[in-house]
GROMACS .gro file of C-alpha atoms in nm:
model
  432
    1MET     CA    1   0.000   0.005   0.000
    2SER     CA    2   0.135   0.347  -0.092
    3PRO     CA    3   0.212   0.598   0.181
    4SER     CA    4  -0.059   0.833   0.063
    5ARG     CA    5  -0.313   0.554   0.064
    6SER     CA    6  -0.205   0.452   0.416
    7LEU     CA    7  -0.252   0.808   0.541
    8SER     CA    8  -0.592   0.836   0.379
    9SER     CA    9  -0.698   0.509   0.537
   10LEU     CA   10  -0.572   0.622   0.878
   11PHE     CA   11  -0.783   0.936   0.885
   12LYS     CA   12  -1.092   0.780   0.721
   13LEU     CA   13  -1.397   0.779   0.949
   14PRO     CA   14  -1.464   0.433   1.103
   15SER     CA   15  -1.714   0.247   0.889
   16GLY     CA   16  -2.006   0.035   1.006
   17THR     CA   17  -2.380   0.058   1.032
   18GLY     CA   18  -2.492   0.325   1.273
   19PHE     CA   19  -2.149   0.456   1.373
   20TYR     CA   20  -2.197   0.796   1.208
   21ALA     CA   21  -2.556   0.834   1.329
   22SER     CA   22  -2.459   0.730   1.685
   23VAL     CA   23  -2.170   0.975   1.705
   24THR     CA   24  -2.386   1.248   1.554
   25ARG     CA   25  -2.668   1.200   1.808
   26LEU     CA   26  -2.424   1.200   2.101
   27ALA     CA   27  -2.219   1.487   1.964
   28THR     CA   28  -2.533   1.696   1.900
   29GLY     CA   29  -2.645   1.652   2.263
   30ALA     CA   30  -2.295   1.730   2.384
   31ALA     CA   31  -2.279   2.034   2.155
   32LEU     CA   32  -2.607   2.172   2.285
   33ALA     CA   33  -2.507   2.112   2.647
   34GLN     CA   34  -2.166   2.274   2.587
   35ILE     CA   35  -2.322   2.567   2.400
   36ILE     CA   36  -2.532   2.632   2.709
   37THR     CA   37  -2.234   2.598   2.936
   38VAL     CA   38  -2.019   2.819   2.716
   39ALA     CA   39  -2.293   3.080   2.686
   40ALA     CA   40  -2.332   3.081   3.063
   41GLY     CA   41  -1.957   3.097   3.128
   42PRO     CA   42  -1.903   3.469   3.069
   43PHE     CA   43  -2.199   3.555   3.288
   44LEU     CA   44  -2.088   3.320   3.569
   45SER     CA   45  -1.731   3.443   3.562
   46ARG     CA   46  -1.844   3.804   3.599
   47ILE     CA   47  -2.114   3.723   3.858
   48TYR     CA   48  -1.915   3.497   4.087
   49GLY     CA   49  -1.548   3.592   4.031
   50PRO     CA   50  -1.234   3.372   4.056
   51ALA     CA   51  -1.257   3.299   4.432
   52ASN     CA   52  -1.611   3.149   4.416
   53LEU     CA   53  -1.522   2.959   4.108
   54GLY     CA   54  -1.217   2.825   4.288
   55LEU     CA   55  -1.436   2.704   4.569
   56TYR     CA   56  -1.668   2.542   4.315
   57ALA     CA   57  -1.373   2.375   4.149
   58ALA     CA   58  -1.256   2.235   4.483
   59TYR     CA   59  -1.604   2.090   4.538
   60LEU     CA   60  -1.604   1.936   4.193
   61SER     CA   61  -1.264   1.780   4.237
   62VAL     CA   62  -1.386   1.602   4.553
   63VAL     CA   63  -1.733   1.493   4.452
   64THR     CA   64  -1.648   1.377   4.096
   65THR     CA   65  -1.358   1.175   4.227
   66ALA     CA   66  -1.579   1.004   4.489
   67ALA     CA   67  -1.859   0.945   4.239
   68GLY     CA   68  -1.624   0.777   3.996
   69MET     CA   69  -1.535   0.517   4.259
   70SER     CA   70  -1.878   0.480   4.429
   71CYS     CA   71  -1.985   0.166   4.238
   72LEU     CA   72  -1.636   0.003   4.254
   73ARG     CA   73  -1.631   0.042   3.875
   74TYR     CA   74  -1.888  -0.230   3.827
   75GLU     CA   75  -2.090   0.017   3.617
   76GLN     CA   76  -1.823  -0.009   3.343
   77ALA     CA   77  -1.889  -0.382   3.320
   78LEU     CA   78  -2.250  -0.320   3.213
   79MET     CA   79  -2.136  -0.305   2.852
   80LEU     CA   80  -1.997  -0.653   2.849
   81PRO     CA   81  -2.263  -0.922   2.934
   82ASP     CA   82  -2.406  -1.093   2.631
   83ASP     CA   83  -2.688  -1.243   2.842
   84ARG     CA   84  -2.969  -0.998   2.925
   85SER     CA   85  -3.044  -1.163   3.261
   86GLU     CA   86  -2.680  -1.131   3.372
   87ALA     CA   87  -2.678  -0.766   3.266
   88ASN     CA   88  -2.993  -0.705   3.476
   89HIS     CA   89  -2.833  -0.862   3.783
   90LEU     CA   90  -2.522  -0.656   3.734
   91TRP     CA   91  -2.735  -0.343   3.701
   92THR     CA   92  -2.903  -0.423   4.035
   93LEU     CA   93  -2.559  -0.470   4.194
   94VAL     CA   94  -2.447  -0.130   4.063
   95LEU     CA   95  -2.755   0.049   4.204
   96ALA     CA   96  -2.704  -0.118   4.543
   97LEU     CA   97  -2.339  -0.005   4.554
   98ALA     CA   98  -2.436   0.353   4.461
   99ALA     CA   99  -2.687   0.363   4.749
  100LEU     CA  100  -2.438   0.218   4.996
  101SER     CA  101  -2.165   0.460   4.893
  102SER     CA  102  -2.397   0.763   4.923
  103SER     CA  103  -2.511   0.656   5.269
  104LEU     CA  104  -2.149   0.604   5.385
  105ALA     CA  105  -2.063   0.961   5.267
  106VAL     CA  106  -2.246   1.111   5.565
  107PRO     CA  107  -2.032   0.952   5.837
  108ALA     CA  108  -1.723   1.007   5.626
  109LEU     CA  109  -1.798   1.380   5.602
  110LEU     CA  110  -1.862   1.397   5.975
  111THR     CA  111  -1.526   1.241   6.037
  112ALA     CA  112  -1.347   1.473   5.792
  113ARG     CA  113  -1.500   1.781   5.955
  114ALA     CA  114  -1.406   1.661   6.304
  115MET     CA  115  -1.049   1.594   6.194
  116GLY     CA  116  -1.016   1.924   6.007
  117TRP     CA  117  -0.961   1.754   5.670
  118THR     CA  118  -1.205   1.958   5.467
  119GLY     CA  119  -0.955   2.236   5.383
  120LYS     CA  120  -1.098   2.533   5.200
  121LEU     CA  121  -1.431   2.346   5.166
  122ALA     CA  122  -1.491   2.428   5.531
  123THR     CA  123  -1.587   2.778   5.413
  124LEU     CA  124  -1.904   2.628   5.264
  125GLY     CA  125  -2.056   2.610   5.617
  126PRO     CA  126  -2.385   2.409   5.623
  127ALA     CA  127  -2.375   2.387   5.243
  128ILE     CA  128  -2.100   2.129   5.275
  129TRP     CA  129  -2.378   1.874   5.320
  130LEU     CA  130  -2.453   1.912   4.950
  131LEU     CA  131  -2.157   1.679   4.894
  132PRO     CA  132  -2.339   1.353   4.993
  133VAL     CA  133  -2.642   1.456   4.787
  134ALA     CA  134  -2.416   1.530   4.491
  135LEU     CA  135  -2.242   1.199   4.526
  136ALA     CA  136  -2.576   1.015   4.516
  137VAL     CA  137  -2.717   1.183   4.205
  138ILE     CA  138  -2.385   1.176   4.013
  139SER     CA  139  -2.328   0.805   4.092
  140LEU     CA  140  -2.676   0.713   3.976
  141GLY     CA  141  -2.632   0.924   3.666
  142LEU     CA  142  -2.307   0.758   3.575
  143ALA     CA  143  -2.462   0.411   3.606
  144ALA     CA  144  -2.777   0.506   3.411
  145GLY     CA  145  -2.557   0.666   3.140
  146VAL     CA  146  -2.358   0.343   3.086
  147TRP     CA  147  -2.683   0.143   3.074
  148ALA     CA  148  -2.826   0.381   2.814
  149ASN     CA  149  -2.507   0.352   2.613
  150ARG     CA  150  -2.529  -0.026   2.630
  151ASN     CA  151  -2.877  -0.012   2.479
  152ARG     CA  152  -2.774   0.259   2.228
  153SER     CA  153  -3.020   0.513   2.368
  154TYR     CA  154  -2.809   0.796   2.227
  155SER     CA  155  -3.093   1.040   2.177
  156LEU     CA  156  -3.192   0.999   2.543
  157LEU     CA  157  -2.837   1.069   2.652
  158SER     CA  158  -2.825   1.383   2.437
  159VAL     CA  159  -3.154   1.521   2.561
  160SER     CA  160  -3.072   1.444   2.924
  161ARG     CA  161  -2.735   1.617   2.906
  162THR     CA  162  -2.880   1.920   2.739
  163ALA     CA  163  -3.159   1.955   2.998
  164ALA     CA  164  -2.908   1.906   3.285
  165ALA     CA  165  -2.680   2.181   3.143
  166ALA     CA  166  -2.973   2.419   3.100
  167SER     CA  167  -3.104   2.356   3.453
  168ALA     CA  168  -2.762   2.412   3.613
  169ALA     CA  169  -2.677   2.727   3.406
  170LEU     CA  170  -3.017   2.901   3.449
  171THR     CA  171  -3.017   2.827   3.822
  172ALA     CA  172  -2.661   2.951   3.871
  173ILE     CA  173  -2.724   3.275   3.680
  174GLY     CA  174  -3.069   3.343   3.836
  175ILE     CA  175  -2.953   3.287   4.196
  176GLY     CA  176  -2.615   3.448   4.134
  177LEU     CA  177  -2.776   3.775   4.042
  178LEU     CA  178  -2.928   3.781   4.385
  179VAL     CA  179  -2.673   3.596   4.601
  180PRO     CA  180  -2.338   3.547   4.419
  181SER     CA  181  -2.182   3.289   4.649
  182GLY     CA  182  -1.995   2.962   4.608
  183PRO     CA  183  -2.263   2.746   4.788
  184TRP     CA  184  -2.534   2.852   4.551
  185LEU     CA  185  -2.306   2.778   4.250
  186ILE     CA  186  -2.259   2.429   4.392
  187PHE     CA  187  -2.634   2.392   4.446
  188SER     CA  188  -2.698   2.469   4.084
  189HIS     CA  189  -2.459   2.186   3.984
  190VAL     CA  190  -2.629   1.941   4.214
  191LEU     CA  191  -2.966   2.034   4.068
  192GLY     CA  192  -2.839   1.981   3.713
  193GLN     CA  193  -2.698   1.637   3.801
  194ALA     CA  194  -3.033   1.547   3.963
  195VAL     CA  195  -3.214   1.641   3.641
  196LEU     CA  196  -2.969   1.431   3.442
  197SER     CA  197  -3.017   1.123   3.658
  198ALA     CA  198  -3.395   1.158   3.669
  199LEU     CA  199  -3.429   1.186   3.293
  200LEU     CA  200  -3.199   0.895   3.230
  201PHE     CA  201  -3.381   0.669   3.473
  202PHE     CA  202  -3.732   0.754   3.365
  203GLY     CA  203  -3.652   0.802   2.996
  204ILE     CA  204  -3.503   0.463   2.919
  205ARG     CA  205  -3.768   0.239   2.768
  206LYS     CA  206  -3.919  -0.021   2.997
  207SER     CA  207  -3.790  -0.293   2.772
  208GLN     CA  208  -3.439  -0.172   2.837
  209LEU     CA  209  -3.446  -0.069   3.202
  210PRO     CA  210  -3.439  -0.381   3.420
  211PRO     CA  211  -3.619  -0.406   3.752
  212VAL     CA  212  -3.419  -0.326   4.059
  213THR     CA  213  -3.571  -0.626   4.238
  214GLY     CA  214  -3.576  -0.992   4.160
  215ALA     CA  215  -3.205  -1.063   4.182
  216SER     CA  216  -3.123  -1.292   4.474
  217ALA     CA  217  -2.824  -1.248   4.694
  218SER     CA  218  -2.657  -1.549   4.533
  219GLU     CA  219  -2.704  -1.406   4.185
  220LEU     CA  220  -2.560  -1.071   4.295
  221LYS     CA  221  -2.266  -1.254   4.451
  222ARG     CA  222  -2.214  -1.450   4.129
  223VAL     CA  223  -2.202  -1.147   3.898
  224ALA     CA  224  -1.980  -0.964   4.150
  225SER     CA  225  -1.737  -1.253   4.141
  226HIS     CA  226  -1.754  -1.294   3.763
  227TYR     CA  227  -1.665  -0.927   3.705
  228ARG     CA  228  -1.424  -0.905   4.000
  229GLN     CA  229  -1.150  -0.764   3.771
  230PHE     CA  230  -1.327  -0.432   3.783
  231PRO     CA  231  -1.302  -0.374   4.164
  232ALA     CA  232  -0.967  -0.558   4.169
  233TYR     CA  233  -0.796  -0.363   3.895
  234ASN     CA  234  -1.015  -0.095   3.745
  235PHE     CA  235  -1.125   0.046   4.078
  236PRO     CA  236  -0.780   0.109   4.232
  237MET     CA  237  -0.657   0.228   3.890
  238THR     CA  238  -0.945   0.474   3.868
  239ALA     CA  239  -0.895   0.582   4.229
  240VAL     CA  240  -0.532   0.659   4.168
  241ASP     CA  241  -0.604   0.827   3.832
  242GLN     CA  242  -0.891   1.042   3.958
  243ILE     CA  243  -0.731   1.142   4.283
  244THR     CA  244  -0.411   1.253   4.111
  245GLY     CA  245  -0.621   1.414   3.833
  246ALA     CA  246  -0.797   1.623   4.095
  247LEU     CA  247  -0.470   1.718   4.263
  248PRO     CA  248  -0.396   2.026   4.044
  249VAL     CA  249  -0.706   2.205   4.168
  250ILE     CA  250  -0.652   2.084   4.528
  251VAL     CA  251  -0.282   2.188   4.523
  252PHE     CA  252  -0.365   2.525   4.371
  253THR     CA  253  -0.641   2.579   4.620
  254GLU     CA  254  -0.428   2.506   4.928
  255SER     CA  255  -0.098   2.643   4.797
  256PHE     CA  256  -0.193   2.947   4.593
  257GLY     CA  257  -0.545   3.036   4.715
  258LEU     CA  258  -0.904   3.012   4.583
  259GLU     CA  259  -0.858   3.288   4.331
  260THR     CA  260  -0.567   3.118   4.153
  261ALA     CA  261  -0.752   2.786   4.173
  262GLY     CA  262  -1.050   2.965   4.008
  263LEU     CA  263  -0.822   3.076   3.720
  264LEU     CA  264  -0.699   2.722   3.673
  265SER     CA  265  -1.058   2.583   3.679
  266ILE     CA  266  -1.165   2.824   3.403
  267ALA     CA  267  -0.866   2.717   3.194
  268PHE     CA  268  -0.950   2.348   3.247
  269GLN     CA  269  -1.318   2.412   3.168
  270ALA     CA  270  -1.244   2.597   2.845
  271LEU     CA  271  -0.997   2.336   2.721
  272ARG     CA  272  -1.238   2.051   2.789
  273LEU     CA  273  -1.484   2.182   2.536
  274PRO     CA  274  -1.346   1.979   2.239
  275GLY     CA  275  -1.353   1.670   2.456
  276ALA     CA  276  -1.710   1.733   2.567
  277PHE     CA  277  -1.824   1.821   2.220
  278ILE     CA  278  -1.659   1.550   2.015
  279GLY     CA  279  -1.428   1.336   2.229
  280ASN     CA  280  -1.680   1.192   2.476
  281ALA     CA  281  -1.931   1.116   2.200
  282VAL     CA  282  -1.674   0.941   1.988
  283ALA     CA  283  -1.535   0.756   2.292
  284GLN     CA  284  -1.876   0.628   2.401
  285VAL     CA  285  -1.964   0.491   2.055
  286PHE     CA  286  -1.612   0.359   2.018
  287TYR     CA  287  -1.644   0.167   2.352
  288GLU     CA  288  -1.969   0.007   2.244
  289ARG     CA  289  -1.822  -0.088   1.897
  290ALA     CA  290  -1.492  -0.210   2.046
  291SER     CA  291  -1.681  -0.429   2.296
  292ARG     CA  292  -1.846  -0.610   2.008
  293ILE     CA  293  -1.531  -0.666   1.799
  294ARG     CA  294  -1.290  -0.725   2.087
  295LYS     CA  295  -1.194  -1.073   1.968
  296ASP     CA  296  -1.096  -0.944   1.618
  297LEU     CA  297  -0.764  -0.767   1.692
  298PRO     CA  298  -0.697  -0.642   1.336
  299ALA     CA  299  -1.046  -0.484   1.321
  300LEU     CA  300  -1.002  -0.343   1.671
  301ARG     CA  301  -0.663  -0.191   1.586
  302SER     CA  302  -0.801  -0.041   1.262
  303LEU     CA  303  -1.095   0.114   1.448
  304THR     CA  304  -0.859   0.256   1.715
  305LEU     CA  305  -0.614   0.417   1.470
  306LYS     CA  306  -0.883   0.565   1.254
  307THR     CA  307  -1.071   0.709   1.553
  308CYS     CA  308  -0.757   0.860   1.707
  309GLY     CA  309  -0.658   0.998   1.370
  310LEU     CA  310  -0.993   1.172   1.336
  311LEU     CA  311  -0.955   1.328   1.683
  312SER     CA  312  -0.598   1.446   1.610
  313LEU     CA  313  -0.731   1.644   1.314
  314ALA     CA  314  -1.015   1.790   1.521
  315ILE     CA  315  -0.791   1.929   1.792
  316ILE     CA  316  -0.535   2.113   1.568
  317LEU     CA  317  -0.732   2.442   1.526
  318PRO     CA  318  -0.839   2.480   1.895
  319ALA     CA  319  -0.482   2.410   2.009
  320LEU     CA  320  -0.346   2.674   1.763
  321VAL     CA  321  -0.597   2.938   1.874
  322ILE     CA  322  -0.522   2.889   2.247
  323THR     CA  323  -0.146   2.895   2.186
  324LEU     CA  324  -0.154   3.218   1.986
  325TRP     CA  325  -0.424   3.421   2.157
  326GLY     CA  326  -0.495   3.251   2.491
  327PRO     CA  327  -0.480   3.552   2.733
  328SER     CA  328  -0.664   3.787   2.497
  329LEU     CA  329  -0.932   3.531   2.429
  330PHE     CA  330  -0.990   3.458   2.801
  331SER     CA  331  -0.996   3.831   2.883
  332PHE     CA  332  -1.259   3.890   2.615
  333VAL     CA  333  -1.484   3.589   2.694
  334PHE     CA  334  -1.462   3.575   3.076
  335GLY     CA  335  -1.357   3.926   3.170
  336PRO     CA  336  -1.026   4.104   3.232
  337ARG     CA  337  -0.976   3.931   3.568
  338PHE     CA  338  -0.941   3.600   3.385
  339ALA     CA  339  -0.665   3.696   3.140
  340PRO     CA  340  -0.406   3.506   3.350
  341ALA     CA  341  -0.617   3.187   3.289
  342GLY     CA  342  -0.516   3.221   2.923
  343ASP     CA  343  -0.151   3.187   3.014
  344LEU     CA  344  -0.232   2.875   3.211
  345ALA     CA  345  -0.434   2.741   2.916
  346ARG     CA  346  -0.127   2.778   2.688
  347LEU     CA  347   0.048   2.521   2.903
  348LEU     CA  348  -0.256   2.297   2.958
  349ILE     CA  349  -0.333   2.267   2.587
  350ILE     CA  350  -0.036   2.032   2.540
  351SER     CA  351  -0.159   1.760   2.774
  352THR     CA  352  -0.526   1.834   2.699
  353SER     CA  353  -0.471   1.768   2.329
  354ALA     CA  354  -0.288   1.440   2.402
  355GLY     CA  355  -0.573   1.333   2.631
  356PHE     CA  356  -0.831   1.425   2.367
  357ILE     CA  357  -0.662   1.214   2.108
  358CYS     CA  358  -0.619   0.919   2.345
  359SER     CA  359  -0.973   0.942   2.491
  360PRO     CA  360  -1.122   0.652   2.290
  361ILE     CA  361  -0.855   0.404   2.397
  362SER     CA  362  -0.891   0.462   2.769
  363MET     CA  363  -1.128   0.167   2.804
  364LEU     CA  364  -0.952  -0.069   2.562
  365PRO     CA  365  -0.763  -0.256   2.843
  366THR     CA  366  -1.100  -0.321   3.001
  367VAL     CA  367  -1.247  -0.443   2.671
  368ILE     CA  368  -0.962  -0.694   2.608
  369GLY     CA  369  -0.915  -0.796   2.971
  370ARG     CA  370  -0.579  -0.636   3.049
  371GLN     CA  371  -0.676  -0.435   3.351
  372GLY     CA  372  -0.382  -0.558   3.557
  373GLY     CA  373  -0.132  -0.397   3.321
  374HIS     CA  374  -0.352  -0.085   3.297
  375PHE     CA  375  -0.336  -0.049   3.673
  376LEU     CA  376   0.046  -0.062   3.677
  377ILE     CA  377   0.065   0.203   3.408
  378ALA     CA  378  -0.193   0.417   3.597
  379LEU     CA  379   0.028   0.391   3.905
  380ILE     CA  380   0.330   0.515   3.705
  381ALA     CA  381   0.131   0.801   3.556
  382ALA     CA  382  -0.011   0.894   3.895
  383SER     CA  383   0.330   0.896   4.056
  384LEU     CA  384   0.461   1.121   3.782
  385ARG     CA  385   0.170   1.368   3.829
  386ALA     CA  386   0.200   1.373   4.209
  387LEU     CA  387   0.579   1.420   4.196
  388ALA     CA  388   0.542   1.704   3.938
  389LEU     CA  389   0.289   1.887   4.157
  390TRP     CA  390   0.503   1.848   4.467
  391LEU     CA  391   0.808   1.983   4.288
  392GLY     CA  392   0.605   2.267   4.134
  393ALA     CA  393   0.445   2.366   4.464
  394ARG     CA  394   0.784   2.390   4.626
  395SER     CA  395   0.874   2.660   4.371
  396GLY     CA  396   0.591   2.876   4.492
  397ASN     CA  397   0.500   2.965   4.133
  398PRO     CA  398   0.163   2.857   3.978
  399SER     CA  399   0.296   2.855   3.620
  400THR     CA  400   0.602   2.647   3.712
  401THR     CA  401   0.375   2.402   3.904
  402LEU     CA  402   0.145   2.365   3.602
  403ALA     CA  403   0.435   2.322   3.362
  404TRP     CA  404   0.566   2.029   3.569
  405PHE     CA  405   0.217   1.877   3.578
  406VAL     CA  406   0.166   1.911   3.200
  407ALA     CA  407   0.499   1.743   3.131
  408ALA     CA  408   0.418   1.451   3.366
  409GLU     CA  409   0.065   1.414   3.224
  410SER     CA  410   0.192   1.407   2.864
  411ILE     CA  411   0.456   1.146   2.942
  412GLY     CA  412   0.200   0.927   3.117
  413LEU     CA  413  -0.033   0.945   2.818
  414LEU     CA  414   0.242   0.853   2.575
  415ILE     CA  415   0.338   0.550   2.785
  416PHE     CA  416  -0.024   0.435   2.799
  417ALA     CA  417  -0.090   0.485   2.425
  418ALA     CA  418   0.225   0.295   2.329
  419TRP     CA  419   0.126   0.005   2.560
  420VAL     CA  420  -0.232  -0.016   2.424
  421LEU     CA  421  -0.117  -0.014   2.061
  422HIS     CA  422   0.130  -0.287   2.146
  423LEU     CA  423  -0.152  -0.499   2.296
  424ILE     CA  424  -0.373  -0.479   1.984
  425ARG     CA  425  -0.096  -0.513   1.730
  426PRO     CA  426  -0.168  -0.778   1.457
  427THR     CA  427   0.029  -1.095   1.507
  428HIS     CA  428   0.187  -1.269   1.211
  429SER     CA  429   0.342  -1.606   1.211
  430SER     CA  430   0.695  -1.591   1.072
  431SER     CA  431   0.739  -1.730   0.725
  432PRO     CA  432   1.028  -1.964   0.649
   0.00000   0.00000   0.00000
């Protein structure tokens, strides 16, 4: 095959019935949700200011990390059962774990407050009790989202995300005009997540949403044992990955103050737009497709390379714009107080672009049953991130700290991508 033909094949959209339509439905919903979020951003930044946004970012870093681990990662296994009955039992197990984790959050928060471990979140006062509520609705929403993805309910996912974004944005702006405080900003997010979870649960067709009763203890124990790789490998890997992923905001909050953390959170939020608009939609459809062809390694590798090639083309223009005009763009969109966030974005765009391109392959080790190796690589990447933040914080300079983090994050992504591509390489028997 000629080089030009190879390149054309690499960047060709993945083929297959429904792939384009599925990505389009998810991307449309993601686009609408992000348009709402982007449209609200300039208002929220001017209403609340960097300090309140920093407090909101600290809340998000805690609650999203906890929610990602609340079901011991069994929710990610929902895509895999071929048998409908087994999938139903697994779904019941996931809901039970979400309820248990949410109930345990109350004594955990009591202990954290008594020991003085809440840091800057202590400034929330009574509103700190929004954290267990947020954990409950986000955990249920994550589980319902995976179930909807399993059943290819892409339109439902799109509508639910759009409604959630609209609810959160309108509430935050409306209340902020009267009482511009961090707790009310957090309340608006909890409300949006509650809307998302409710729509997903009640919107999935009855033929697709299994009953939450009817699974015996022995059946739940059996599916828990059958998919034990998820809590054994995927859970600790996710815990390490999410905790260290939340560290930048936590380190900036405690080391450089809420205002600097607010600038960082705005930079993160702006740079996640391509991922929310295209990357997540592509990744979800990719995961469903990869789960079905996981035994055909050549087809899986072809799908992976073509999907990552598409995303690499999509990120070029946003990366160029941020690099050339970051501070001016942030000042214009979010207000003059947020111009320094543009300088932070110039650094972040490096690792953000790499993460965007690699987003579809993040679940490939789960699909092909190599979670043990994934955990080891996650430990290496997490250690690099933690070390980078520690070294940067010692410098006392936010930009230096972020530069260290970006370098560590990029190296970790390169190691992971190289390992995954090695796993799905085509094998050829040697010819004499």
